[in-house]
mmCIF file with all atom_site columns, C-alpha atoms in Angstrom:
data_model
loop_
_atom_site.group_PDB
_atom_site.id
_atom_site.type_symbol
_atom_site.label_atom_id
_atom_site.label_alt_id
_atom_site.label_comp_id
_atom_site.label_asym_id
_atom_site.label_entity_id
_atom_site.label_seq_id
_atom_site.pdbx_PDB_ins_code
_atom_site.Cartn_x
_atom_site.Cartn_y
_atom_site.Cartn_z
_atom_site.occupancy
_atom_site.B_iso_or_equiv
_atom_site.pdbx_formal_charge
_atom_site.auth_seq_id
_atom_site.auth_comp_id
_atom_site.auth_asym_id
_atom_site.auth_atom_id
_atom_site.pdbx_PDB_model_num
ATOM 1   C CA . MET A 1 1   ? 23.820  7.657   24.375  1.00 55.00 ? 81  MET A CA 1
ATOM 2   C CA . SER A 1 2   ? 27.068  5.711   24.445  1.00 58.00 ? 82  SER A CA 1
ATOM 3   C CA . ASP A 1 3   ? 25.653  3.037   22.161  1.00 79.00 ? 83  ASP A CA 1
ATOM 4   C CA . PHE A 1 4   ? 24.639  5.569   19.466  1.00 88.00 ? 84  PHE A CA 1
ATOM 5   C CA . PRO A 1 5   ? 26.269  5.055   15.993  1.00 90.00 ? 85  PRO A CA 1
ATOM 6   C CA . ARG A 1 6   ? 29.141  7.443   15.568  1.00 84.00 ? 86  ARG A CA 1
ATOM 7   C CA . ASP A 1 7   ? 30.559  7.039   12.090  1.00 92.00 ? 87  ASP A CA 1
ATOM 8   C CA . ILE A 1 8   ? 29.053  7.076   8.706   1.00 94.00 ? 88  ILE A CA 1
ATOM 9   C CA . GLU A 1 9   ? 28.969  3.322   8.238   1.00 93.00 ? 89  GLU A CA 1
ATOM 10  C CA . GLN A 1 10  ? 27.416  2.780   11.665  1.00 94.00 ? 90  GLN A CA 1
ATOM 11  C CA . ILE A 1 11  ? 24.674  5.288   11.039  1.00 96.00 ? 91  ILE A CA 1
ATOM 12  C CA . ALA A 1 12  ? 23.880  3.687   7.648   1.00 94.00 ? 92  ALA A CA 1
ATOM 13  C CA . GLU A 1 13  ? 23.775  0.219   9.189   1.00 95.00 ? 93  GLU A CA 1
ATOM 14  C CA . ASP A 1 14  ? 21.374  1.598   11.895  1.00 96.00 ? 94  ASP A CA 1
ATOM 15  C CA . TYR A 1 15  ? 19.130  3.090   9.144   1.00 96.00 ? 95  TYR A CA 1
ATOM 16  C CA . ALA A 1 16  ? 19.113  -0.202  7.127   1.00 95.00 ? 96  ALA A CA 1
ATOM 17  C CA . ALA A 1 17  ? 18.172  -2.203  10.272  1.00 95.00 ? 97  ALA A CA 1
ATOM 18  C CA . ARG A 1 18  ? 15.354  0.145   11.315  1.00 97.00 ? 98  ARG A CA 1
ATOM 19  C CA . ARG A 1 19  ? 14.113  0.354   7.707   1.00 96.00 ? 99  ARG A CA 1
ATOM 20  C CA . SER A 1 20  ? 14.069  -3.516  7.453   1.00 95.00 ? 100 SER A CA 1
ATOM 21  C CA . GLY A 1 21  ? 11.914  -3.719  10.524  1.00 96.00 ? 101 GLY A CA 1
ATOM 22  C CA . LEU A 1 22  ? 9.492   -1.080  9.211   1.00 97.00 ? 102 LEU A CA 1
ATOM 23  C CA . LEU A 1 23  ? 9.378   -2.878  5.818   1.00 95.00 ? 103 LEU A CA 1
ATOM 24  C CA . LYS A 1 24  ? 8.423   -6.162  7.504   1.00 95.00 ? 104 LYS A CA 1
ATOM 25  C CA . ALA A 1 25  ? 5.572   -4.417  9.341   1.00 96.00 ? 105 ALA A CA 1
ATOM 26  C CA . LEU A 1 26  ? 4.255   -2.773  6.029   1.00 95.00 ? 106 LEU A CA 1
ATOM 27  C CA . THR A 1 27  ? 4.628   -5.996  3.812   1.00 92.00 ? 107 THR A CA 1
ATOM 28  C CA . ASP A 1 28  ? 5.402   -9.409  5.294   1.00 91.00 ? 108 ASP A CA 1
ATOM 29  C CA . ASP A 1 29  ? 3.745   -8.707  8.658   1.00 94.00 ? 109 ASP A CA 1
ATOM 30  C CA . VAL A 1 30  ? 1.043   -6.371  7.304   1.00 93.00 ? 110 VAL A CA 1
ATOM 31  C CA . GLU A 1 31  ? -1.978  -8.318  8.753   1.00 94.00 ? 111 GLU A CA 1
ATOM 32  C CA . GLU A 1 32  ? -0.438  -8.322  12.177  1.00 96.00 ? 112 GLU A CA 1
ATOM 33  C CA . PHE A 1 33  ? 0.446   -4.744  11.940  1.00 96.00 ? 113 PHE A CA 1
ATOM 34  C CA . PHE A 1 34  ? -3.132  -3.915  10.848  1.00 95.00 ? 114 PHE A CA 1
ATOM 35  C CA . LYS A 1 35  ? -4.569  -5.736  13.828  1.00 95.00 ? 115 LYS A CA 1
ATOM 36  C CA . ARG A 1 36  ? -2.217  -3.891  16.240  1.00 96.00 ? 116 ARG A CA 1
ATOM 37  C CA . CYS A 1 37  ? -3.298  -0.504  15.031  1.00 96.00 ? 117 CYS A CA 1
ATOM 38  C CA . ASP A 1 38  ? -6.691  -0.506  16.666  1.00 94.00 ? 118 ASP A CA 1
ATOM 39  C CA . PRO A 1 39  ? -8.363  2.953   16.293  1.00 93.00 ? 119 PRO A CA 1
ATOM 40  C CA . GLU A 1 40  ? -9.873  2.532   19.709  1.00 92.00 ? 120 GLU A CA 1
ATOM 41  C CA . ARG A 1 41  ? -6.519  2.640   21.394  1.00 91.00 ? 121 ARG A CA 1
ATOM 42  C CA . ASP A 1 42  ? -4.625  5.764   22.389  1.00 89.00 ? 122 ASP A CA 1
ATOM 43  C CA . ASN A 1 43  ? -2.152  7.517   19.974  1.00 91.00 ? 123 ASN A CA 1
ATOM 44  C CA . LEU A 1 44  ? 0.182   4.766   18.710  1.00 96.00 ? 124 LEU A CA 1
ATOM 45  C CA . CYS A 1 45  ? 3.569   4.871   16.892  1.00 96.00 ? 125 CYS A CA 1
ATOM 46  C CA . LEU A 1 46  ? 5.135   2.461   14.527  1.00 97.00 ? 126 LEU A CA 1
ATOM 47  C CA . TYR A 1 47  ? 8.800   1.974   15.640  1.00 97.00 ? 127 TYR A CA 1
ATOM 48  C CA . GLY A 1 48  ? 11.603  0.328   13.662  1.00 97.00 ? 128 GLY A CA 1
ATOM 49  C CA . HIS A 1 49  ? 14.310  -1.040  15.943  1.00 96.00 ? 129 HIS A CA 1
ATOM 50  C CA . LYS A 1 50  ? 18.082  -1.388  15.420  1.00 94.00 ? 130 LYS A CA 1
ATOM 51  C CA . ASP A 1 51  ? 17.840  -5.068  15.616  1.00 95.00 ? 131 ASP A CA 1
ATOM 52  C CA . GLY A 1 52  ? 15.561  -5.188  12.572  1.00 95.00 ? 132 GLY A CA 1
ATOM 53  C CA . SER A 1 53  ? 12.327  -5.743  14.469  1.00 96.00 ? 133 SER A CA 1
ATOM 54  C CA . TRP A 1 54  ? 9.245   -3.485  14.603  1.00 97.00 ? 134 TRP A CA 1
ATOM 55  C CA . SER A 1 55  ? 6.611   -2.598  17.246  1.00 97.00 ? 135 SER A CA 1
ATOM 56  C CA . VAL A 1 56  ? 3.522   -0.572  17.672  1.00 97.00 ? 136 VAL A CA 1
ATOM 57  C CA . ASP A 1 57  ? 3.496   1.282   20.920  1.00 95.00 ? 137 ASP A CA 1
ATOM 58  C CA . LEU A 1 58  ? 2.618   4.474   22.792  1.00 94.00 ? 138 LEU A CA 1
ATOM 59  C CA . PRO A 1 59  ? 5.130   7.157   22.438  1.00 92.00 ? 139 PRO A CA 1
ATOM 60  C CA . VAL A 1 60  ? 7.892   7.536   24.990  1.00 88.00 ? 140 VAL A CA 1
ATOM 61  C CA . GLU A 1 61  ? 7.152   9.658   27.992  1.00 86.00 ? 141 GLU A CA 1
ATOM 62  C CA . ASP A 1 62  ? 10.512  11.457  28.107  1.00 81.00 ? 142 ASP A CA 1
ATOM 63  C CA . VAL A 1 63  ? 10.442  15.023  27.026  1.00 78.00 ? 143 VAL A CA 1
ATOM 64  C CA . PRO A 1 64  ? 12.374  15.712  24.985  1.00 84.00 ? 144 PRO A CA 1
ATOM 65  C CA . PRO A 1 65  ? 12.814  12.206  23.823  1.00 87.00 ? 145 PRO A CA 1
ATOM 66  C CA . GLU A 1 66  ? 16.211  10.555  23.457  1.00 89.00 ? 146 GLU A CA 1
ATOM 67  C CA . LEU A 1 67  ? 15.557  10.104  19.688  1.00 92.00 ? 147 LEU A CA 1
ATOM 68  C CA . PRO A 1 68  ? 13.145  11.819  17.283  1.00 94.00 ? 148 PRO A CA 1
ATOM 69  C CA . GLU A 1 69  ? 9.798   10.258  17.612  1.00 95.00 ? 149 GLU A CA 1
ATOM 70  C CA . PRO A 1 70  ? 7.798   8.621   14.694  1.00 96.00 ? 150 PRO A CA 1
ATOM 71  C CA . CYS A 1 71  ? 4.381   9.876   13.583  1.00 94.00 ? 151 CYS A CA 1
ATOM 72  C CA . LEU A 1 72  ? 1.875   9.953   16.476  1.00 93.00 ? 152 LEU A CA 1
ATOM 73  C CA . GLY A 1 73  ? -1.585  8.269   16.030  1.00 94.00 ? 153 GLY A CA 1
ATOM 74  C CA . VAL A 1 74  ? -1.042  6.039   12.964  1.00 94.00 ? 154 VAL A CA 1
ATOM 75  C CA . ASN A 1 75  ? -3.916  3.972   14.202  1.00 94.00 ? 155 ASN A CA 1
ATOM 76  C CA . PHE A 1 76  ? -6.539  6.611   14.048  1.00 92.00 ? 156 PHE A CA 1
ATOM 77  C CA . ALA A 1 77  ? -6.814  6.821   10.256  1.00 89.00 ? 157 ALA A CA 1
ATOM 78  C CA . ARG A 1 78  ? -6.735  2.952   9.731   1.00 91.00 ? 158 ARG A CA 1
ATOM 79  C CA . ASP A 1 79  ? -10.498 2.550   9.152   1.00 90.00 ? 159 ASP A CA 1
ATOM 80  C CA . GLY A 1 80  ? -11.042 6.021   7.524   1.00 88.00 ? 160 GLY A CA 1
ATOM 81  C CA . MET A 1 81  ? -9.462  5.184   4.183   1.00 87.00 ? 161 MET A CA 1
ATOM 82  C CA . SER A 1 82  ? -8.665  2.315   2.009   1.00 87.00 ? 162 SER A CA 1
ATOM 83  C CA . LYS A 1 83  ? -6.056  -0.082  3.256   1.00 90.00 ? 163 LYS A CA 1
ATOM 84  C CA . ARG A 1 84  ? -3.558  0.562   0.646   1.00 87.00 ? 164 ARG A CA 1
ATOM 85  C CA . ASP A 1 85  ? -3.831  4.305   0.972   1.00 90.00 ? 165 ASP A CA 1
ATOM 86  C CA . TRP A 1 86  ? -3.379  3.950   4.785   1.00 93.00 ? 166 TRP A CA 1
ATOM 87  C CA . LEU A 1 87  ? -0.279  1.825   4.401   1.00 94.00 ? 167 LEU A CA 1
ATOM 88  C CA . ALA A 1 88  ? 1.115   4.335   1.867   1.00 92.00 ? 168 ALA A CA 1
ATOM 89  C CA . LEU A 1 89  ? 0.538   7.161   4.373   1.00 94.00 ? 169 LEU A CA 1
ATOM 90  C CA . VAL A 1 90  ? 2.274   5.275   7.143   1.00 96.00 ? 170 VAL A CA 1
ATOM 91  C CA . ALA A 1 91  ? 5.071   4.588   4.860   1.00 95.00 ? 171 ALA A CA 1
ATOM 92  C CA . VAL A 1 92  ? 5.566   8.279   4.026   1.00 95.00 ? 172 VAL A CA 1
ATOM 93  C CA . HIS A 1 93  ? 5.755   9.130   7.625   1.00 96.00 ? 173 HIS A CA 1
ATOM 94  C CA . SER A 1 94  ? 8.045   6.220   8.436   1.00 97.00 ? 174 SER A CA 1
ATOM 95  C CA . ASP A 1 95  ? 10.431  7.307   5.666   1.00 97.00 ? 175 ASP A CA 1
ATOM 96  C CA . ALA A 1 96  ? 10.632  10.789  7.190   1.00 97.00 ? 176 ALA A CA 1
ATOM 97  C CA . TRP A 1 97  ? 11.247  9.300   10.662  1.00 97.00 ? 177 TRP A CA 1
ATOM 98  C CA . LEU A 1 98  ? 14.091  7.089   9.455   1.00 97.00 ? 178 LEU A CA 1
ATOM 99  C CA . MET A 1 99  ? 15.761  10.082  7.918   1.00 97.00 ? 179 MET A CA 1
ATOM 100 C CA . ALA A 1 100 ? 15.288  12.248  11.133  1.00 97.00 ? 180 ALA A CA 1
ATOM 101 C CA . VAL A 1 101 ? 16.884  9.557   13.207  1.00 97.00 ? 181 VAL A CA 1
ATOM 102 C CA . ALA A 1 102 ? 19.820  9.105   10.763  1.00 97.00 ? 182 ALA A CA 1
ATOM 103 C CA . TYR A 1 103 ? 20.593  12.863  10.647  1.00 96.00 ? 183 TYR A CA 1
ATOM 104 C CA . PHE A 1 104 ? 20.105  13.142  14.374  1.00 96.00 ? 184 PHE A CA 1
ATOM 105 C CA . TYR A 1 105 ? 22.956  10.759  14.746  1.00 96.00 ? 185 TYR A CA 1
ATOM 106 C CA . ALA A 1 106 ? 24.929  12.560  11.974  1.00 95.00 ? 186 ALA A CA 1
ATOM 107 C CA . VAL A 1 107 ? 24.846  16.018  13.607  1.00 94.00 ? 187 VAL A CA 1
ATOM 108 C CA . LYS A 1 108 ? 28.633  16.082  14.068  1.00 92.00 ? 188 LYS A CA 1
ATOM 109 C CA . LEU A 1 109 ? 29.422  15.021  10.435  1.00 94.00 ? 189 LEU A CA 1
ATOM 110 C CA . ASP A 1 110 ? 30.760  17.752  8.070   1.00 93.00 ? 190 ASP A CA 1
ATOM 111 C CA . ALA A 1 111 ? 29.302  18.407  4.568   1.00 92.00 ? 191 ALA A CA 1
ATOM 112 C CA . ALA A 1 112 ? 31.368  15.743  2.942   1.00 92.00 ? 192 ALA A CA 1
ATOM 113 C CA . GLY A 1 113 ? 30.296  13.250  5.549   1.00 92.00 ? 193 GLY A CA 1
ATOM 114 C CA . ARG A 1 114 ? 26.586  14.090  5.303   1.00 93.00 ? 194 ARG A CA 1
ATOM 115 C CA . SER A 1 115 ? 26.774  13.884  1.429   1.00 92.00 ? 195 SER A CA 1
ATOM 116 C CA . ARG A 1 116 ? 28.378  10.360  1.685   1.00 92.00 ? 196 ARG A CA 1
ATOM 117 C CA . LEU A 1 117 ? 25.772  9.323   4.244   1.00 94.00 ? 197 LEU A CA 1
ATOM 118 C CA . HIS A 1 118 ? 22.980  10.461  1.923   1.00 93.00 ? 198 HIS A CA 1
ATOM 119 C CA . LYS A 1 119 ? 24.393  8.304   -0.871  1.00 92.00 ? 199 LYS A CA 1
ATOM 120 C CA . LEU A 1 120 ? 24.396  5.277   1.417   1.00 93.00 ? 200 LEU A CA 1
ATOM 121 C CA . LEU A 1 121 ? 20.897  5.909   2.558   1.00 94.00 ? 201 LEU A CA 1
ATOM 122 C CA . ASN A 1 122 ? 19.688  6.590   -0.957  1.00 91.00 ? 202 ASN A CA 1
ATOM 123 C CA . ALA A 1 123 ? 20.823  3.208   -2.048  1.00 89.00 ? 203 ALA A CA 1
ATOM 124 C CA . HIS A 1 124 ? 17.693  1.820   -0.470  1.00 91.00 ? 204 HIS A CA 1
ATOM 125 C CA . PRO A 1 125 ? 14.257  2.234   -2.033  1.00 91.00 ? 205 PRO A CA 1
ATOM 126 C CA . THR A 1 126 ? 11.997  4.162   0.260   1.00 93.00 ? 206 THR A CA 1
ATOM 127 C CA . LEU A 1 127 ? 9.265   2.319   2.129   1.00 94.00 ? 207 LEU A CA 1
ATOM 128 C CA . PHE A 1 128 ? 6.733   4.356   0.150   1.00 92.00 ? 208 PHE A CA 1
ATOM 129 C CA . GLU A 1 129 ? 8.198   3.188   -3.134  1.00 88.00 ? 209 GLU A CA 1
ATOM 130 C CA . VAL A 1 130 ? 8.024   -0.441  -2.058  1.00 89.00 ? 210 VAL A CA 1
ATOM 131 C CA . VAL A 1 131 ? 4.586   -0.294  -0.506  1.00 90.00 ? 211 VAL A CA 1
ATOM 132 C CA . THR A 1 132 ? 3.187   1.414   -3.654  1.00 85.00 ? 212 THR A CA 1
ATOM 133 C CA . ASN A 1 133 ? 5.045   -0.966  -5.963  1.00 76.00 ? 213 ASN A CA 1
ATOM 134 C CA . ARG A 1 134 ? 7.069   1.794   -7.534  1.00 72.00 ? 214 ARG A CA 1
ATOM 135 C CA . ARG A 1 135 ? 10.263  -0.110  -6.632  1.00 69.00 ? 215 ARG A CA 1
ATOM 136 C CA . SER A 1 136 ? 11.135  -3.646  -5.531  1.00 64.00 ? 216 SER A CA 1
ATOM 137 C CA . LYS A 1 137 ? 12.585  -4.478  -2.073  1.00 66.00 ? 217 LYS A CA 1
ATOM 138 C CA . SER A 1 138 ? 15.881  -5.462  -3.621  1.00 59.00 ? 218 SER A CA 1
ATOM 139 C CA . GLY A 1 139 ? 17.811  -2.163  -3.739  1.00 54.00 ? 219 GLY A CA 1
ATOM 140 C CA . ALA A 1 140 ? 18.599  0.891   -5.845  1.00 44.00 ? 220 ALA A CA 1
ATOM 141 C CA . GLY A 1 141 ? 19.280  -0.978  -8.939  1.00 40.00 ? 221 GLY A CA 1
ATOM 142 C CA . ALA A 1 142 ? 15.951  -2.629  -8.945  1.00 40.00 ? 222 ALA A CA 1
ATOM 143 C CA . PRO A 1 143 ? 13.943  -1.768  -12.040 1.00 41.00 ? 223 PRO A CA 1
ATOM 144 C CA . ALA A 1 144 ? 10.527  -0.112  -11.783 1.00 43.00 ? 224 ALA A CA 1
ATOM 145 C CA . ALA A 1 145 ? 7.523   -2.351  -12.021 1.00 45.00 ? 225 ALA A CA 1
ATOM 146 C CA . LYS A 1 146 ? 6.535   -3.269  -15.581 1.00 48.00 ? 226 LYS A CA 1
ATOM 147 C CA . ARG A 1 147 ? 3.525   -1.145  -16.758 1.00 47.00 ? 227 ARG A CA 1
ATOM 148 C CA . PRO A 1 148 ? 1.255   -1.548  -19.744 1.00 47.00 ? 228 PRO A CA 1
ATOM 149 C CA . LYS A 1 149 ? 2.383   0.387   -22.795 1.00 47.00 ? 229 LYS A CA 1
ATOM 150 C CA . PHE A 1 150 ? -1.051  1.791   -23.406 1.00 47.00 ? 230 PHE A CA 1
ATOM 151 C CA . ASN A 1 151 ? -0.869  3.964   -20.169 1.00 46.00 ? 231 ASN A CA 1
ATOM 152 C CA . ALA A 1 152 ? 0.543   6.791   -22.296 1.00 38.00 ? 232 ALA A CA 1
ATOM 153 C CA . MET A 1 153 ? -2.509  7.047   -24.511 1.00 45.00 ? 233 MET A CA 1
ATOM 154 C CA . GLY A 1 154 ? -4.295  9.584   -22.479 1.00 53.00 ? 234 GLY A CA 1
ATOM 155 C CA . ARG A 1 155 ? -6.842  7.195   -20.753 1.00 59.00 ? 235 ARG A CA 1
ATOM 156 C CA . PRO A 1 156 ? -6.920  7.691   -16.927 1.00 66.00 ? 236 PRO A CA 1
ATOM 157 C CA . THR A 1 157 ? -5.289  4.848   -14.942 1.00 71.00 ? 237 THR A CA 1
ATOM 158 C CA . GLU A 1 158 ? -8.084  5.211   -12.279 1.00 71.00 ? 238 GLU A CA 1
ATOM 159 C CA . SER A 1 159 ? -11.465 6.773   -12.350 1.00 74.00 ? 239 SER A CA 1
ATOM 160 C CA . ALA A 1 160 ? -14.807 6.947   -10.454 1.00 77.00 ? 240 ALA A CA 1
ATOM 161 C CA . THR A 1 161 ? -16.703 5.983   -13.577 1.00 77.00 ? 241 THR A CA 1
ATOM 162 C CA . PRO A 1 162 ? -15.860 3.439   -16.336 1.00 76.00 ? 242 PRO A CA 1
ATOM 163 C CA . SER A 1 163 ? -15.289 4.404   -19.878 1.00 73.00 ? 243 SER A CA 1
ATOM 164 C CA . GLY A 1 164 ? -15.687 0.977   -21.607 1.00 70.00 ? 244 GLY A CA 1
ATOM 165 C CA . THR A 1 165 ? -18.559 -1.497  -22.128 1.00 75.00 ? 245 THR A CA 1
ATOM 166 C CA . PRO A 1 166 ? -19.422 -4.319  -19.720 1.00 78.00 ? 246 PRO A CA 1
ATOM 167 C CA . LEU A 1 167 ? -17.614 -7.577  -20.096 1.00 77.00 ? 247 LEU A CA 1
ATOM 168 C CA . ARG A 1 168 ? -19.746 -10.309 -21.728 1.00 77.00 ? 248 ARG A CA 1
ATOM 169 C CA . GLU A 1 169 ? -19.583 -14.127 -21.620 1.00 78.00 ? 249 GLU A CA 1
ATOM 170 C CA . ALA A 1 170 ? -18.698 -14.062 -25.351 1.00 77.00 ? 250 ALA A CA 1
ATOM 171 C CA . ASP A 1 171 ? -15.632 -11.974 -24.478 1.00 76.00 ? 251 ASP A CA 1
ATOM 172 C CA . LEU A 1 172 ? -14.086 -14.739 -22.394 1.00 79.00 ? 252 LEU A CA 1
ATOM 173 C CA . GLY A 1 173 ? -11.703 -16.142 -24.948 1.00 79.00 ? 253 GLY A CA 1
ATOM 174 C CA . SER A 1 174 ? -8.229  -15.935 -26.376 1.00 76.00 ? 254 SER A CA 1
ATOM 175 C CA . GLY A 1 175 ? -9.112  -12.472 -27.821 1.00 78.00 ? 255 GLY A CA 1
ATOM 176 C CA . LEU A 1 176 ? -8.764  -11.002 -24.334 1.00 78.00 ? 256 LEU A CA 1
ATOM 177 C CA . ARG A 1 177 ? -4.930  -11.344 -24.338 1.00 80.00 ? 257 ARG A CA 1
ATOM 178 C CA . ASN A 1 178 ? -3.195  -7.899  -24.505 1.00 79.00 ? 258 ASN A CA 1
ATOM 179 C CA . ARG A 1 179 ? -6.576  -6.094  -24.316 1.00 80.00 ? 259 ARG A CA 1
ATOM 180 C CA . ALA A 1 180 ? -7.163  -3.169  -22.094 1.00 80.00 ? 260 ALA A CA 1
ATOM 181 C CA . ALA A 1 181 ? -9.957  -3.356  -19.539 1.00 80.00 ? 261 ALA A CA 1
ATOM 182 C CA . GLU A 1 182 ? -11.133 -1.534  -16.414 1.00 80.00 ? 262 GLU A CA 1
ATOM 183 C CA . LEU A 1 183 ? -11.539 -3.265  -13.096 1.00 79.00 ? 263 LEU A CA 1
ATOM 184 C CA . PHE A 1 184 ? -13.810 -2.078  -10.222 1.00 78.00 ? 264 PHE A CA 1
ATOM 185 C CA . TRP A 1 185 ? -12.357 -2.085  -6.648  1.00 73.00 ? 265 TRP A CA 1
ATOM 186 C CA . PRO A 1 186 ? -15.319 -1.976  -4.187  1.00 71.00 ? 266 PRO A CA 1
ATOM 187 C CA . ASP A 1 187 ? -13.111 -0.860  -1.218  1.00 63.00 ? 267 ASP A CA 1
ATOM 188 C CA . ASP A 1 188 ? -12.669 2.510   -2.690  1.00 65.00 ? 268 ASP A CA 1
ATOM 189 C CA . ALA A 1 189 ? -15.240 2.532   -5.462  1.00 74.00 ? 269 ALA A CA 1
ATOM 190 C CA . MET A 1 190 ? -12.805 3.171   -8.189  1.00 74.00 ? 270 MET A CA 1
ATOM 191 C CA . TRP A 1 191 ? -12.185 1.659   -11.709 1.00 77.00 ? 271 TRP A CA 1
ATOM 192 C CA . TYR A 1 192 ? -8.565  0.819   -12.531 1.00 77.00 ? 272 TYR A CA 1
ATOM 193 C CA . LEU A 1 193 ? -7.087  0.497   -15.970 1.00 80.00 ? 273 LEU A CA 1
ATOM 194 C CA . VAL A 1 194 ? -5.541  -2.851  -16.623 1.00 80.00 ? 274 VAL A CA 1
ATOM 195 C CA . GLU A 1 195 ? -4.003  -4.984  -19.490 1.00 80.00 ? 275 GLU A CA 1
ATOM 196 C CA . VAL A 1 196 ? -4.981  -8.561  -19.771 1.00 83.00 ? 276 VAL A CA 1
ATOM 197 C CA . GLN A 1 197 ? -1.671  -10.420 -20.024 1.00 81.00 ? 277 GLN A CA 1
ATOM 198 C CA . SER A 1 198 ? -3.193  -13.902 -20.419 1.00 83.00 ? 278 SER A CA 1
ATOM 199 C CA . PHE A 1 199 ? -6.510  -15.794 -19.969 1.00 82.00 ? 279 PHE A CA 1
ATOM 200 C CA . ASN A 1 200 ? -7.271  -19.417 -19.117 1.00 82.00 ? 280 ASN A CA 1
ATOM 201 C CA . PRO A 1 201 ? -10.813 -20.340 -20.389 1.00 80.00 ? 281 PRO A CA 1
ATOM 202 C CA . LYS A 1 202 ? -10.896 -23.478 -18.243 1.00 81.00 ? 282 LYS A CA 1
ATOM 203 C CA . THR A 1 203 ? -10.282 -21.649 -14.890 1.00 80.00 ? 283 THR A CA 1
ATOM 204 C CA . ARG A 1 204 ? -11.612 -18.380 -16.027 1.00 76.00 ? 284 ARG A CA 1
ATOM 205 C CA . GLN A 1 205 ? -8.553  -16.806 -14.559 1.00 79.00 ? 285 GLN A CA 1
ATOM 206 C CA . ALA A 1 206 ? -6.708  -13.891 -16.156 1.00 79.00 ? 286 ALA A CA 1
ATOM 207 C CA . LYS A 1 207 ? -3.359  -12.522 -15.392 1.00 80.00 ? 287 LYS A CA 1
ATOM 208 C CA . ILE A 1 208 ? -3.526  -8.728  -15.495 1.00 78.00 ? 288 ILE A CA 1
ATOM 209 C CA . LEU A 1 209 ? -1.199  -5.824  -15.321 1.00 78.00 ? 289 LEU A CA 1
ATOM 210 C CA . TYR A 1 210 ? -2.367  -2.574  -13.630 1.00 73.00 ? 290 TYR A CA 1
ATOM 211 C CA . ALA A 1 211 ? -1.525  0.694   -15.152 1.00 72.00 ? 291 ALA A CA 1
ATOM 212 C CA . SER A 1 212 ? -1.769  2.550   -11.802 1.00 58.00 ? 292 SER A CA 1
ATOM 213 C CA . ALA A 1 213 ? 1.434   2.674   -9.768  1.00 49.00 ? 293 ALA A CA 1
ATOM 214 C CA . TRP A 1 214 ? -0.697  2.249   -6.590  1.00 47.00 ? 294 TRP A CA 1
ATOM 215 C CA . CYS A 1 215 ? -1.737  -1.296  -7.550  1.00 52.00 ? 295 CYS A CA 1
ATOM 216 C CA . PRO A 1 216 ? 0.078   -4.590  -7.759  1.00 50.00 ? 296 PRO A CA 1
ATOM 217 C CA . SER A 1 217 ? 2.173   -4.690  -10.865 1.00 47.00 ? 297 SER A CA 1
ATOM 218 C CA . GLU A 1 218 ? 0.895   -8.198  -11.829 1.00 47.00 ? 298 GLU A CA 1
ATOM 219 C CA . THR A 1 219 ? -1.890  -10.344 -10.344 1.00 47.00 ? 299 THR A CA 1
ATOM 220 C CA . PRO A 1 220 ? -4.349  -13.011 -11.304 1.00 48.00 ? 300 PRO A CA 1
ATOM 221 C CA . HIS A 1 221 ? -8.084  -12.336 -11.281 1.00 49.00 ? 301 HIS A CA 1
ATOM 222 C CA . ALA A 1 222 ? -11.279 -14.263 -11.984 1.00 52.00 ? 302 ALA A CA 1
ATOM 223 C CA . LEU A 1 223 ? -13.418 -12.800 -14.826 1.00 53.00 ? 303 LEU A CA 1
ATOM 224 C CA . PRO A 1 224 ? -17.182 -12.862 -13.984 1.00 50.00 ? 304 PRO A CA 1
ATOM 225 C CA . PRO A 1 225 ? -18.994 -11.199 -16.889 1.00 48.00 ? 305 PRO A CA 1
ATOM 226 C CA . GLY A 1 226 ? -20.736 -7.963  -15.978 1.00 46.00 ? 306 GLY A CA 1
ATOM 227 C CA . GLN A 1 227 ? -19.425 -7.927  -12.309 1.00 48.00 ? 307 GLN A CA 1
ATOM 228 C CA . GLY A 1 228 ? -16.928 -5.184  -12.063 1.00 51.00 ? 308 GLY A CA 1
ATOM 229 C CA . TRP A 1 229 ? -15.227 -5.552  -15.457 1.00 55.00 ? 309 TRP A CA 1
ATOM 230 C CA . GLU A 1 230 ? -15.386 -3.357  -18.511 1.00 51.00 ? 310 GLU A CA 1
ATOM 231 C CA . THR A 1 231 ? -13.554 -3.742  -21.802 1.00 52.00 ? 311 THR A CA 1
ATOM 232 C CA . VAL A 1 232 ? -11.925 -0.492  -23.097 1.00 45.00 ? 312 VAL A CA 1
ATOM 233 C CA . GLY A 1 233 ? -11.893 -1.406  -26.781 1.00 40.00 ? 313 GLY A CA 1
ATOM 234 C CA . LEU A 1 234 ? -8.236  -0.972  -27.613 1.00 35.00 ? 314 LEU A CA 1
ATOM 235 C CA . SER A 1 235 ? -6.996  -3.280  -30.283 1.00 31.00 ? 315 SER A CA 1
ATOM 236 C CA . HIS A 1 236 ? -4.620  -6.024  -29.333 1.00 30.00 ? 316 HIS A CA 1
#
C-alpha cells in the first residue's frame, strides 16, 4: 500500500489514468476488447490500470482484495444483447468502479477534501457519456453532440415499428436534404429517427444525424430504396 496515492491531486491523477485505459478498451480498442470477452470463459473483469493501460482478466484471488474489484462477469452478457447496449452496460459498471477506487484512496480526506476531489473527477465525462455519444472525449467543456431540431416534435427517436412510408427511387434527390427519415437496425430490430443532412446522387450516400442519444451523432449511410428506410414526411 506504500505506492497508493495519498493527496487529492495524486488520487485524481490515478483516476484519470485508469479512466484513460478503460476508455481505450471501450472505444479505440473496442474490437480487441470484444474478442477478449469470450462468454465461454470464466467470470472476467475489465481493469483500468494506473499506467493508462487496460486488461480483461479473472478477479484477484485475495479476500478481501487490496482494491475494490470491478464488475464480475462482463463477458457473460456480450452475446445476449446488442453490441452498443453491452458496451454501455460495461461503461456504467466501469464508471462505478472508478469512483469506488478513488474514494477508497480518499478515505482519510475530510469533507472539504472530498468535495475538491469530486470536482476534479467530475471534470471528466463519464465513460457512459462518451460511449453513448452524450459527450465527447475531450473534457467537461465539450458540447453535447448535435441533435436534429425535430426531435422535440413528439415523434419517438426509436421504435419497433416504422411510422413513415418506404423510401422510393424517386425520393433519391436533392429534396432529401433536411428531411426526417427512419432507419432500420437489424441487430436490435429497431427503427431510428434520423435527419438527412446531405445526399450525393452519384454515390447514393447520405450523411445523417441520429435523434437518439444512443446512436452516432453523425454518420454516412447508403440509401437503397425499400431496404430499411422510411421517410417520415416532415417538411424541409
